[in-house]
N, CA, C and O atoms as a MOPAC input file, in Angstrom:
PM7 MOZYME 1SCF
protein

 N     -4.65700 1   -11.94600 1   -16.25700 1
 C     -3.58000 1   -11.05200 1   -15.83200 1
 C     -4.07800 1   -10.18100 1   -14.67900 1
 O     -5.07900 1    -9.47000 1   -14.77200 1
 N     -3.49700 1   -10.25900 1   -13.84500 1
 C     -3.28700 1    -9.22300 1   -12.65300 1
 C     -2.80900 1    -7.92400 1   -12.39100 1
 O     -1.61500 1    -8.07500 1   -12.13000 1
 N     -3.02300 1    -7.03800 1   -12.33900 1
 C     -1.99800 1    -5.93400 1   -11.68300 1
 C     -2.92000 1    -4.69400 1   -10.66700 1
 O     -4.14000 1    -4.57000 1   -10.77000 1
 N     -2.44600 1    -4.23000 1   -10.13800 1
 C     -2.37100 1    -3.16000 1    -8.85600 1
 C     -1.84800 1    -1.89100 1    -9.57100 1
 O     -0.68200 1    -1.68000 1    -9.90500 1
 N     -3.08900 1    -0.95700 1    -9.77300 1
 C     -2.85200 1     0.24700 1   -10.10600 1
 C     -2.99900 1     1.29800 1    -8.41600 1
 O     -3.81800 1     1.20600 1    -7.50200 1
 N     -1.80700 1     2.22700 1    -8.61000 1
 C     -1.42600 1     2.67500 1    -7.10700 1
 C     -2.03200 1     4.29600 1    -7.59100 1
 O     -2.17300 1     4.41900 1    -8.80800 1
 N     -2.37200 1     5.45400 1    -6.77800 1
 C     -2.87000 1     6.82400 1    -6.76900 1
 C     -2.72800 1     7.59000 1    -5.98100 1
 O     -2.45700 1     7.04000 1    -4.91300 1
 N     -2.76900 1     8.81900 1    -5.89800 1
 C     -2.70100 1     9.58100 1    -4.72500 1
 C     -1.42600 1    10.08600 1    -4.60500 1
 O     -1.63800 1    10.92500 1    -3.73000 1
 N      0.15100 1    10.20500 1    -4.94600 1
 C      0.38300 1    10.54700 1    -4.32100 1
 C      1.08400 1    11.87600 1    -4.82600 1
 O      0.65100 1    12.06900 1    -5.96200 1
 N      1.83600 1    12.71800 1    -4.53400 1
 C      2.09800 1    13.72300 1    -4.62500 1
 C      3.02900 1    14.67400 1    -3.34600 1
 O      3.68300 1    13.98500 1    -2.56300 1
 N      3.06200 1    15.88600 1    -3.20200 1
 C      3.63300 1    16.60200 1    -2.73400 1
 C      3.24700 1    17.26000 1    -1.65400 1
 O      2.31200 1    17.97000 1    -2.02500 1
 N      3.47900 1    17.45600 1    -0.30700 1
 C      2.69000 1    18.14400 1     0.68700 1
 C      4.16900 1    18.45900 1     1.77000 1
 O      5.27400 1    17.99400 1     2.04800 1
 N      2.91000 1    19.98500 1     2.21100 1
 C      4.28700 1    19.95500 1     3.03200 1
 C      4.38500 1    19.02000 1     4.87400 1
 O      3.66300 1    18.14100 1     5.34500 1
 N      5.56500 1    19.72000 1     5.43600 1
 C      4.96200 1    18.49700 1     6.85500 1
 C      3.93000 1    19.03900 1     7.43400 1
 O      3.58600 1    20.22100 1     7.41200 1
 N      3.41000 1    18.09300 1     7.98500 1
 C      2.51000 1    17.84200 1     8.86200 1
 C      0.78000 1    17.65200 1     8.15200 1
 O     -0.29200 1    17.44300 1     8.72000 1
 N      1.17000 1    17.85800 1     6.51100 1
 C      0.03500 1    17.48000 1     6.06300 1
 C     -0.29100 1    16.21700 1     5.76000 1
 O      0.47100 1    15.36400 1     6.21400 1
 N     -1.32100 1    15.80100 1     5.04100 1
 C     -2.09400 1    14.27600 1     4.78200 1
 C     -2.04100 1    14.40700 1     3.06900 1
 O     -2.09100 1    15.25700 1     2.18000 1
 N     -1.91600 1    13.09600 1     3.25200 1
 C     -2.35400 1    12.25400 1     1.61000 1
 C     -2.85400 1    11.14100 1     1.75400 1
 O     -2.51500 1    10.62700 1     2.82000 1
 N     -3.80100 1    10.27900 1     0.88700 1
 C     -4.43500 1     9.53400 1     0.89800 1
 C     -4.07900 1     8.47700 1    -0.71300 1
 O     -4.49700 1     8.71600 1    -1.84600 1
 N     -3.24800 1     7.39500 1    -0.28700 1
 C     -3.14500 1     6.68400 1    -1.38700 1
 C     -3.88800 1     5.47500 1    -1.36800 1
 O     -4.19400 1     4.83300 1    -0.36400 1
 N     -4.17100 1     5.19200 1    -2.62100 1
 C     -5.38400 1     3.95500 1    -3.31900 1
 C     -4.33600 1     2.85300 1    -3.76400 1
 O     -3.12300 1     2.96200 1    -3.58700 1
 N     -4.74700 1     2.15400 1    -4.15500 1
 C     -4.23100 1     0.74300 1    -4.92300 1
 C     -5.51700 1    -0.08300 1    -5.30500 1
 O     -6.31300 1    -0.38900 1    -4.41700 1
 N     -5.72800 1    -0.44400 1    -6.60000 1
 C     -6.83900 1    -1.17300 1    -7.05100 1
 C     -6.52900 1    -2.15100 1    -7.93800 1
 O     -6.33900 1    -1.87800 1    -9.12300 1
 N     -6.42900 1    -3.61600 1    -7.37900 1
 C     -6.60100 1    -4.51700 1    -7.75000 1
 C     -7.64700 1    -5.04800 1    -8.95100 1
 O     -8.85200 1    -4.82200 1    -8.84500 1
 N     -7.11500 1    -5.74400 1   -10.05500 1
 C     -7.91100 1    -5.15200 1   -11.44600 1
 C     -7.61600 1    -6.94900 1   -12.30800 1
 O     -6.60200 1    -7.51400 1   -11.90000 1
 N     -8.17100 1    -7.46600 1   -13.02900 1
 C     -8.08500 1    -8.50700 1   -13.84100 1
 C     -8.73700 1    -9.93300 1   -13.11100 1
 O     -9.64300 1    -9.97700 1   -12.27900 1
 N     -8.25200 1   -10.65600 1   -13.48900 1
 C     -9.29600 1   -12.43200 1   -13.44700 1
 C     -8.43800 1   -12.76300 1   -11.48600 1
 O     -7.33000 1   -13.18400 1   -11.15400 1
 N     -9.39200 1   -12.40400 1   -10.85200 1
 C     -9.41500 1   -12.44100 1    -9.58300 1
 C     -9.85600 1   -13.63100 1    -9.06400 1
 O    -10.91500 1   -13.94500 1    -9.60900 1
 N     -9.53700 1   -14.34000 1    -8.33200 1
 C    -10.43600 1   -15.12500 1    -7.37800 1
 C    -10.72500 1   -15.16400 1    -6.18500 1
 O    -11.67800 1   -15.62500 1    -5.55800 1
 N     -9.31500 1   -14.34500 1    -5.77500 1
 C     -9.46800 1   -13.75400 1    -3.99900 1
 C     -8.71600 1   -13.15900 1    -3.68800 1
 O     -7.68400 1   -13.59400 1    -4.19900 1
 N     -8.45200 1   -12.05300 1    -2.90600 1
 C     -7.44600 1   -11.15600 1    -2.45600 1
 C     -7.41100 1   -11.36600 1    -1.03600 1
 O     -8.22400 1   -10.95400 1    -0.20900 1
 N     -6.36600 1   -12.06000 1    -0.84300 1
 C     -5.60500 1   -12.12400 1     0.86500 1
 C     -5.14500 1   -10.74500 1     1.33800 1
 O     -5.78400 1    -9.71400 1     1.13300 1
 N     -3.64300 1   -10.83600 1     2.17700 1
 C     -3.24100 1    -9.98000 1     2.61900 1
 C     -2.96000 1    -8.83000 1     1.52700 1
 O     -2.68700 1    -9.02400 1     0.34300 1
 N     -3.09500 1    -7.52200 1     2.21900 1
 C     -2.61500 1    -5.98000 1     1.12800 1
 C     -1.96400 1    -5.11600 1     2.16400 1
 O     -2.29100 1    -4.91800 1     3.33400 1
 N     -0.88000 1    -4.60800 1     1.39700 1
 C      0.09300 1    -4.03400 1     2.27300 1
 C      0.66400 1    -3.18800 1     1.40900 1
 O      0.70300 1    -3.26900 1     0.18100 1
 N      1.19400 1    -2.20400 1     2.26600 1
 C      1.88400 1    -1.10400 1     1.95000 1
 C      3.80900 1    -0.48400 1     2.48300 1
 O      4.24800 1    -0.09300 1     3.56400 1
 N      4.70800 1    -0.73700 1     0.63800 1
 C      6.00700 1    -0.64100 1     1.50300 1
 C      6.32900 1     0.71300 1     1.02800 1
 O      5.58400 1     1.46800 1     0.40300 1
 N      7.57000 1     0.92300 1     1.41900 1
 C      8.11500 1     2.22800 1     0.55800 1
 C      9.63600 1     2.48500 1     0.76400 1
 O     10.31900 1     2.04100 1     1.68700 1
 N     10.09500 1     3.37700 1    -0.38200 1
 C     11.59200 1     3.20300 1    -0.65800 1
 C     12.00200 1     4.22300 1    -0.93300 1
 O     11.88400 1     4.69900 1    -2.06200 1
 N     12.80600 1     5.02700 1     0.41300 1
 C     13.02500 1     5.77100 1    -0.03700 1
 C     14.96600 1     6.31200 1    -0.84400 1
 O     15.86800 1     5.55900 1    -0.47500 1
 N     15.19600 1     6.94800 1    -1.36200 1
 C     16.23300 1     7.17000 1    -2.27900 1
 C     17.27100 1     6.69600 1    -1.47600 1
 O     17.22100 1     7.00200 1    -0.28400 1
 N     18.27900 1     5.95700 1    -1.90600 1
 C     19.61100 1     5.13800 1    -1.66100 1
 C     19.37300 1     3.85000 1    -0.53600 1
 O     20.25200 1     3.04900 1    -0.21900 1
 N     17.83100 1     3.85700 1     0.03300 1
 C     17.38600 1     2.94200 1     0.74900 1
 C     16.77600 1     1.56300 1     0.28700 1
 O     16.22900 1     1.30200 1    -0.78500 1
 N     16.93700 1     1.00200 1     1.03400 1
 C     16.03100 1    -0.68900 1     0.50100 1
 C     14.87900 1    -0.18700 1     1.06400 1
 O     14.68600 1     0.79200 1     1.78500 1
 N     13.74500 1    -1.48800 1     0.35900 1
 C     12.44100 1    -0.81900 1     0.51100 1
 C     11.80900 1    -1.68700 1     2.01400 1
 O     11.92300 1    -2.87000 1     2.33700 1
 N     11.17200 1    -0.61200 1     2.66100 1
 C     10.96900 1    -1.01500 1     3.86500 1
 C      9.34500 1    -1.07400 1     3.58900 1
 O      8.79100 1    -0.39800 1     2.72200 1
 N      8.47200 1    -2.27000 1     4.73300 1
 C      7.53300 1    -2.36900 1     5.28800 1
 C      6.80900 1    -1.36800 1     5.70300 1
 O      7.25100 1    -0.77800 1     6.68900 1
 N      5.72400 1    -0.95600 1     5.20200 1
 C      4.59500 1     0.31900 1     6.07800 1
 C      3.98500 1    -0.10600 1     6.95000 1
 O      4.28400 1     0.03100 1     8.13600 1
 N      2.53200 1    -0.99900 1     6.29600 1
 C      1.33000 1    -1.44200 1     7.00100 1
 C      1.24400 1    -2.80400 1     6.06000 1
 O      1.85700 1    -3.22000 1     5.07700 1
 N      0.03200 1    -3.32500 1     6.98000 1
 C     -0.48900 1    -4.12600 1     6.11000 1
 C     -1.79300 1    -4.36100 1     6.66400 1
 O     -1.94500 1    -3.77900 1     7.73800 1
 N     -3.27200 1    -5.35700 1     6.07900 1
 C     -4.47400 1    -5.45700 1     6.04200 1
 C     -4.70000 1    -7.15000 1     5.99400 1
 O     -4.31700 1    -7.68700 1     4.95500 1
 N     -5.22800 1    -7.93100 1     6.92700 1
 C     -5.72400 1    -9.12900 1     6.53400 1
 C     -6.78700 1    -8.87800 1     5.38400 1
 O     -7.13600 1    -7.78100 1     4.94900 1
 N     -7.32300 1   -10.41000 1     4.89900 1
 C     -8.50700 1   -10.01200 1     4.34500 1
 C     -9.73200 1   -10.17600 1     5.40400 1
 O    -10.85100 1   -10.37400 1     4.93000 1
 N     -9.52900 1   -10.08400 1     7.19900 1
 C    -10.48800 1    -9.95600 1     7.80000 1
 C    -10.40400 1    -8.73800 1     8.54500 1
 O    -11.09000 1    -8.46500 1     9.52900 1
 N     -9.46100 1    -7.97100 1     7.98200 1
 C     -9.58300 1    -6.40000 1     8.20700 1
 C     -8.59300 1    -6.21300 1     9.49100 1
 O     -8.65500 1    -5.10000 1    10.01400 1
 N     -7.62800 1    -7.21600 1    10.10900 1
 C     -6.50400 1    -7.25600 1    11.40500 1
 C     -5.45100 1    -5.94800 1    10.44000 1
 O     -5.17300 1    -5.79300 1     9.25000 1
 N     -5.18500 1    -5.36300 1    11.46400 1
 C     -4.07800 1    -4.01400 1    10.48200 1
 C     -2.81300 1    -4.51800 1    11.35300 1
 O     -2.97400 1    -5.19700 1    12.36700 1
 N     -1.71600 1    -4.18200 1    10.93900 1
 C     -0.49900 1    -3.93500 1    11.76100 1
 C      0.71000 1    -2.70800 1    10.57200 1
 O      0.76300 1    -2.54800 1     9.35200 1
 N      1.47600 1    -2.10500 1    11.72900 1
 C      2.00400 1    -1.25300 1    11.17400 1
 C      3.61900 1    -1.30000 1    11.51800 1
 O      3.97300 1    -2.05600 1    12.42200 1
 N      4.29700 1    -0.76000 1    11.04100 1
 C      5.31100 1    -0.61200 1    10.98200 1
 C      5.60200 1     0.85400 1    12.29600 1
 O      4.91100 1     1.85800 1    12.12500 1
 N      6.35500 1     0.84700 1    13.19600 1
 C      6.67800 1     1.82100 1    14.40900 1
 C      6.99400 1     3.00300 1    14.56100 1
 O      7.19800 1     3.63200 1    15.59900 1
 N      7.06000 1     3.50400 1    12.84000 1
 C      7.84900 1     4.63300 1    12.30000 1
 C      6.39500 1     5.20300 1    11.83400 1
 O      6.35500 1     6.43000 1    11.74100 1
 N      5.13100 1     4.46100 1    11.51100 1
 C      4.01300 1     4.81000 1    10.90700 1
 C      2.87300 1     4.89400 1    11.77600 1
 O      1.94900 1     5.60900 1    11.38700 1
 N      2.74900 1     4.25900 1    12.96100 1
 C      1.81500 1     3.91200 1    13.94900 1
 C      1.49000 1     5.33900 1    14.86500 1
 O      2.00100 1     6.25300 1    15.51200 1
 N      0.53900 1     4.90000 1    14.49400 1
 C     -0.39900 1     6.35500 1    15.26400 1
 C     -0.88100 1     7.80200 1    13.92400 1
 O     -1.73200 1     8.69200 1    13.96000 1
 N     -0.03000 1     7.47600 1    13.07500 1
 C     -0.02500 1     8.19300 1    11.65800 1
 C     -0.74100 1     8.27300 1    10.85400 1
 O     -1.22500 1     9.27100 1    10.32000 1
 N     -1.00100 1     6.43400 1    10.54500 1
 C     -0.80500 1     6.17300 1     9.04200 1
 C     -2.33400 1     5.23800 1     9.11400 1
 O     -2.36000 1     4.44200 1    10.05400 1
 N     -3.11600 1     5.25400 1     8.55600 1
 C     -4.27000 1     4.03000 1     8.62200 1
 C     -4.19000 1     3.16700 1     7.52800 1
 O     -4.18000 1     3.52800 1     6.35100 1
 N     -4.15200 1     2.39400 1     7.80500 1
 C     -4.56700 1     0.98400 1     6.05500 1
 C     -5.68400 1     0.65300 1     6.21900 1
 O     -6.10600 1     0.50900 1     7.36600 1
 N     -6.63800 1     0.39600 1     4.91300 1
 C     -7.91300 1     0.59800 1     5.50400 1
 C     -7.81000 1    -0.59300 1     3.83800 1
 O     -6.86400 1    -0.74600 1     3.06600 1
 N     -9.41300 1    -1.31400 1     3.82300 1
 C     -9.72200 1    -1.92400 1     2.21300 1
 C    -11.04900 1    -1.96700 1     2.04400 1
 O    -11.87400 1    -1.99900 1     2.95700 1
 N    -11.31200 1    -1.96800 1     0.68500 1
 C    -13.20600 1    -2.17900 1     0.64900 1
 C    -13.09600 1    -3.30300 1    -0.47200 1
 O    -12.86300 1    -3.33200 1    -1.68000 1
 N    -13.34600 1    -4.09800 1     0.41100 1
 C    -13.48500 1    -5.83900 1    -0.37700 1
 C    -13.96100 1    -5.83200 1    -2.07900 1
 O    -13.55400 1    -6.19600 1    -3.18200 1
 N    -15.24600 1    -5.06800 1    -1.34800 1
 C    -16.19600 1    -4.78900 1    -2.72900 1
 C    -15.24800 1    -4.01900 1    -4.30500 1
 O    -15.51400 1    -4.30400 1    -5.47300 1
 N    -14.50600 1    -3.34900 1    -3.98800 1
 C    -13.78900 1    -2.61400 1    -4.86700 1
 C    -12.11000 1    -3.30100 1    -5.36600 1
 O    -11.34500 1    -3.03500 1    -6.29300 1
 N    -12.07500 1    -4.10600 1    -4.42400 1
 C    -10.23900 1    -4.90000 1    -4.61700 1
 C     -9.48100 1    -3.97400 1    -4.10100 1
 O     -8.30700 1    -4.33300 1    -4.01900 1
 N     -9.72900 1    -2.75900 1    -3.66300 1
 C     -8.65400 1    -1.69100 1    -3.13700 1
 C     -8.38300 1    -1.34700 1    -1.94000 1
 O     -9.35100 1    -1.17900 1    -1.19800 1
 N     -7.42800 1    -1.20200 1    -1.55500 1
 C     -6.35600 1    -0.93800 1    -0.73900 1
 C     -6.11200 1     0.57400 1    -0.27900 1
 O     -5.77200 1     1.29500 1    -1.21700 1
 N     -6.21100 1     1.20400 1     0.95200 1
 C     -6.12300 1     2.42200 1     0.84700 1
 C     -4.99400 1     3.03400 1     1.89100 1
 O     -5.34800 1     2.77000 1     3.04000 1
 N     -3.88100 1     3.69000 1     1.86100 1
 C     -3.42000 1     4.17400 1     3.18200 1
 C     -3.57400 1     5.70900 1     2.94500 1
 O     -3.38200 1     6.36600 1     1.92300 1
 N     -4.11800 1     6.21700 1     4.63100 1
 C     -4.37000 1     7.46900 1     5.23700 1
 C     -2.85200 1     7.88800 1     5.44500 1
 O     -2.22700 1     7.00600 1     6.03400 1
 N     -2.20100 1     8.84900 1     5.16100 1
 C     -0.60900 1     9.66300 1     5.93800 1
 C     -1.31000 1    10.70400 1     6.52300 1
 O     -2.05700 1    11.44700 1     5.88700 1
 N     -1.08900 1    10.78800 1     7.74800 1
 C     -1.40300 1    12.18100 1     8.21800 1
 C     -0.24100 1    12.43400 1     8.94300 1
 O      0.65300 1    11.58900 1     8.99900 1
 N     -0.17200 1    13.39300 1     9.44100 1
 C      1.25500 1    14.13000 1    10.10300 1
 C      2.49300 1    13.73200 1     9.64900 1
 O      3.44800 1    13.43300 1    10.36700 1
 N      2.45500 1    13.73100 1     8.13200 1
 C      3.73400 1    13.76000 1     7.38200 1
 C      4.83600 1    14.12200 1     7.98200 1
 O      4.92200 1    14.98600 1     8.85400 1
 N      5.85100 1    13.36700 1     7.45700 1
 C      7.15400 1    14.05700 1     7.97700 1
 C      8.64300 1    14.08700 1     6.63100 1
 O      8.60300 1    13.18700 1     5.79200 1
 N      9.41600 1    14.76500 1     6.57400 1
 C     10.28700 1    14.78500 1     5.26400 1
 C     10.68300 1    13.18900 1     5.16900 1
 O     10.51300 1    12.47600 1     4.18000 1
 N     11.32600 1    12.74700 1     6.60300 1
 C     11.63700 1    11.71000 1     6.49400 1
 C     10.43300 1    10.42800 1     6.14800 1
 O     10.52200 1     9.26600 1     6.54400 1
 N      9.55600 1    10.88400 1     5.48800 1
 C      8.36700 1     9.62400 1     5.13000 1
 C      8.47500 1     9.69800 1     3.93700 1
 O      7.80600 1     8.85100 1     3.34400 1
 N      9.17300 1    10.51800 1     3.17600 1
 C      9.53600 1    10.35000 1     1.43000 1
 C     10.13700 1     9.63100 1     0.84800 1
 O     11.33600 1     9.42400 1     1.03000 1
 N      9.40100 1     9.06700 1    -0.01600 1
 C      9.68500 1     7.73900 1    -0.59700 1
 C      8.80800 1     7.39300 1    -1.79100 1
 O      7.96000 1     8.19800 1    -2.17600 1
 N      8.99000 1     6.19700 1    -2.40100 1
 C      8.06700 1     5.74200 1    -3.75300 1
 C      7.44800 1     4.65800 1    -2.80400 1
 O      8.01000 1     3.76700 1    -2.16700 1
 N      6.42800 1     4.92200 1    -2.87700 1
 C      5.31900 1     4.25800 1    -2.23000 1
 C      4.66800 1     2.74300 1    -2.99600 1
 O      4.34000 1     2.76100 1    -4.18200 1
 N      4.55100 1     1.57100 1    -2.20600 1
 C      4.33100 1     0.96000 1    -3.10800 1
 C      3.44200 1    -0.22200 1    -2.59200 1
 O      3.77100 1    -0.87700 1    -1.60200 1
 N      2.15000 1    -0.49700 1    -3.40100 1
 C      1.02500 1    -1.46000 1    -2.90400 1
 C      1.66500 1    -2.91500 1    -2.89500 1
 O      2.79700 1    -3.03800 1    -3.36200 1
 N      1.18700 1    -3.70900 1    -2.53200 1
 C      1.49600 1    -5.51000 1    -2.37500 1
 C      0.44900 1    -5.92800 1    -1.96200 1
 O     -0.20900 1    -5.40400 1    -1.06300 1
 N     -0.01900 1    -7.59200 1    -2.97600 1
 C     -1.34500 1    -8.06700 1    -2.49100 1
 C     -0.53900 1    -9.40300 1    -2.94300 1
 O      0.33400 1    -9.70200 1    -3.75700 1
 N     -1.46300 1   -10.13900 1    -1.78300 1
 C     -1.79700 1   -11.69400 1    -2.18400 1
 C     -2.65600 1   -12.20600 1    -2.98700 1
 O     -3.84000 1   -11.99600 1    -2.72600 1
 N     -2.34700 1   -12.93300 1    -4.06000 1
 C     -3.74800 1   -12.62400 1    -5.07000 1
 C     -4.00000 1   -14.13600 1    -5.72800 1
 O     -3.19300 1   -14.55500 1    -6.55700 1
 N     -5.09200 1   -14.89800 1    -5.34900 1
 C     -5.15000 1   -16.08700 1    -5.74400 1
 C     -5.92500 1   -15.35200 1    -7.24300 1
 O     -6.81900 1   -14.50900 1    -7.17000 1
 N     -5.33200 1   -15.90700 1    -8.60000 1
 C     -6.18800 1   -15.84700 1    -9.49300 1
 C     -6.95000 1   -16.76700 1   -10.42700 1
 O     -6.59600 1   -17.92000 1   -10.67400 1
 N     -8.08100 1   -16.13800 1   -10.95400 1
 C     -9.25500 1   -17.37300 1   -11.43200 1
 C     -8.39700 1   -18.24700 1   -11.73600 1
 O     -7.25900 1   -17.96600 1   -12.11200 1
 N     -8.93600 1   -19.63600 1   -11.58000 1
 C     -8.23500 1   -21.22200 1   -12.45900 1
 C     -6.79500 1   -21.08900 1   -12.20000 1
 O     -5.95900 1   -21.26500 1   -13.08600 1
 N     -6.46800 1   -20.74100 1   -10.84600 1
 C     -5.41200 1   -21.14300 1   -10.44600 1
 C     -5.44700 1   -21.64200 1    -9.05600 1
 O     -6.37700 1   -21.41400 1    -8.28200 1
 N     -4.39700 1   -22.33000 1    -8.77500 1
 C     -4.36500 1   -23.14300 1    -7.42500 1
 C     -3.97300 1   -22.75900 1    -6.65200 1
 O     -4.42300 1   -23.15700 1    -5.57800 1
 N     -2.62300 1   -21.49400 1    -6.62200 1
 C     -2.33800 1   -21.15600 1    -5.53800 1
 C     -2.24300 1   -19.66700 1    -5.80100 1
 O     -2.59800 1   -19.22700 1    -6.89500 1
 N     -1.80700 1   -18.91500 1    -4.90300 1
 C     -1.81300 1   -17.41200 1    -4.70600 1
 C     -0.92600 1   -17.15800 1    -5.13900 1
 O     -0.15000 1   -18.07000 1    -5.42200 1
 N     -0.53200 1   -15.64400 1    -5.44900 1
 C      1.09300 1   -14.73100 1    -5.87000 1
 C      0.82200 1   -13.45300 1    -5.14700 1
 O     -0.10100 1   -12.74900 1    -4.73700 1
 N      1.89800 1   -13.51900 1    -5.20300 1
 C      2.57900 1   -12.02700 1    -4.42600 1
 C      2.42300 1   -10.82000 1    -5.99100 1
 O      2.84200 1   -11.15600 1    -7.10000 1
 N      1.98600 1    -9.93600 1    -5.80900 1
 C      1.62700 1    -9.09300 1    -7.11900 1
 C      2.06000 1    -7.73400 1    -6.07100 1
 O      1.81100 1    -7.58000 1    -4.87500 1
 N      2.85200 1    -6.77900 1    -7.10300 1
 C      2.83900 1    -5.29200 1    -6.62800 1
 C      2.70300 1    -4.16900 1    -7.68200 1
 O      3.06600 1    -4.09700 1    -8.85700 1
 N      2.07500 1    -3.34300 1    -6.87900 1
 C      2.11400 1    -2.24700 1    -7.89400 1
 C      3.47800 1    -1.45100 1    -8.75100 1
 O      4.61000 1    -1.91700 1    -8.87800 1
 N      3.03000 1    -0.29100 1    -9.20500 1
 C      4.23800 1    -0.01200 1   -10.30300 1
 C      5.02500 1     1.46100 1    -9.26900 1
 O      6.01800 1     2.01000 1    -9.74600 1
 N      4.47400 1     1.93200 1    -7.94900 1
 C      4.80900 1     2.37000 1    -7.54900 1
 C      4.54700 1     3.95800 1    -7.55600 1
 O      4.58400 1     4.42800 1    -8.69300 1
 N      4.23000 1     5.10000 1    -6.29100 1
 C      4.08700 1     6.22100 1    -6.77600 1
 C      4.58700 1     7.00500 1    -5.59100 1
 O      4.91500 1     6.61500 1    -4.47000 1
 N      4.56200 1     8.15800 1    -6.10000 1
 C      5.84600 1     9.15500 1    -5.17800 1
 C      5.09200 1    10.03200 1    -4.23300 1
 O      4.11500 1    10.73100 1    -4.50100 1
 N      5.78600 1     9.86700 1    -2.91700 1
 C      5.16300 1    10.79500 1    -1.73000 1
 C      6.54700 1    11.55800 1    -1.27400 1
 O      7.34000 1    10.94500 1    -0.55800 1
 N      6.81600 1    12.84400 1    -1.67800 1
 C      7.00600 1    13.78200 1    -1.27500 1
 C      7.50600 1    14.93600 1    -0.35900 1
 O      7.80500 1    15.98000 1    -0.93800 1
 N      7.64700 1    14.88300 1     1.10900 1
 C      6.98500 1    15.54400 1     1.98100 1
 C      8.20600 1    16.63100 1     2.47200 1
 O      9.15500 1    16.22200 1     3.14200 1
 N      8.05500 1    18.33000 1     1.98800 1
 C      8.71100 1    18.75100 1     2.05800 1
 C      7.79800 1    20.46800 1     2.32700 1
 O      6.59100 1    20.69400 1     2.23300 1
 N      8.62200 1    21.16500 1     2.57800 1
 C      7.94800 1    22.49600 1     2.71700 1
 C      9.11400 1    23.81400 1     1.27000 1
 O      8.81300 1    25.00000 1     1.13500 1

């Protein structure tokens, strides 16, 4: 069994930073792409960032220059930097990995359970 436990997030006002985790956890065999979406209230859930597993980033245009996605192989986790928050970046934040697991043949799409960013004064 697989799953993506997500952290970090919480309440700040604008223009501050948060730093959310995602850690990939159970019978692993390889972790591809990890990415980061988010949804915010009466919205569909939109695209943040995302991470090859050779470390290529790309971001979403609303996040760029902001936001870093960063991973440490060694750990299975997934990390995004928010800095210069804005109200309009509030949303339930939410990890996504490609996840080939042991004694299986092909990969799945796995996401976390989701956690809340905030950003208000």
């Amino acid at each position: 069994q697989v799953q993506l436990v997500e952290s970090g997030g919480g309440l700040v006002q604008p223009g501050g930073s948060l730093r959310l985790s995602c850690a990939a956890s159970g019978s692993i065999f390889s972790i591809y792409a990890m990415g980061w979406y988010r949804q915010a209230p009466g919205k569909q859930r939109e695209w943040v960032a995302l991470i090859t597993s050779g470390g290529t980033t790309n971001y979403a245009d609303s996040v760029k220059g902001r936001f870093t996605i960063s991973r440490d192989n060694a750990k299975n986790t997934v990390y995004l930097q928010m800095n210069s928050l804005k109200p309009e970046d509030t949303a339930v934040y939410y990890c996504n990995a490609n996840i080939m697991p042991r004694y299986s043949g092909s990969s799945n799409s796995y996401w976390g359970q989701g956690t809340q960013v905030t950003v208000s004064s």
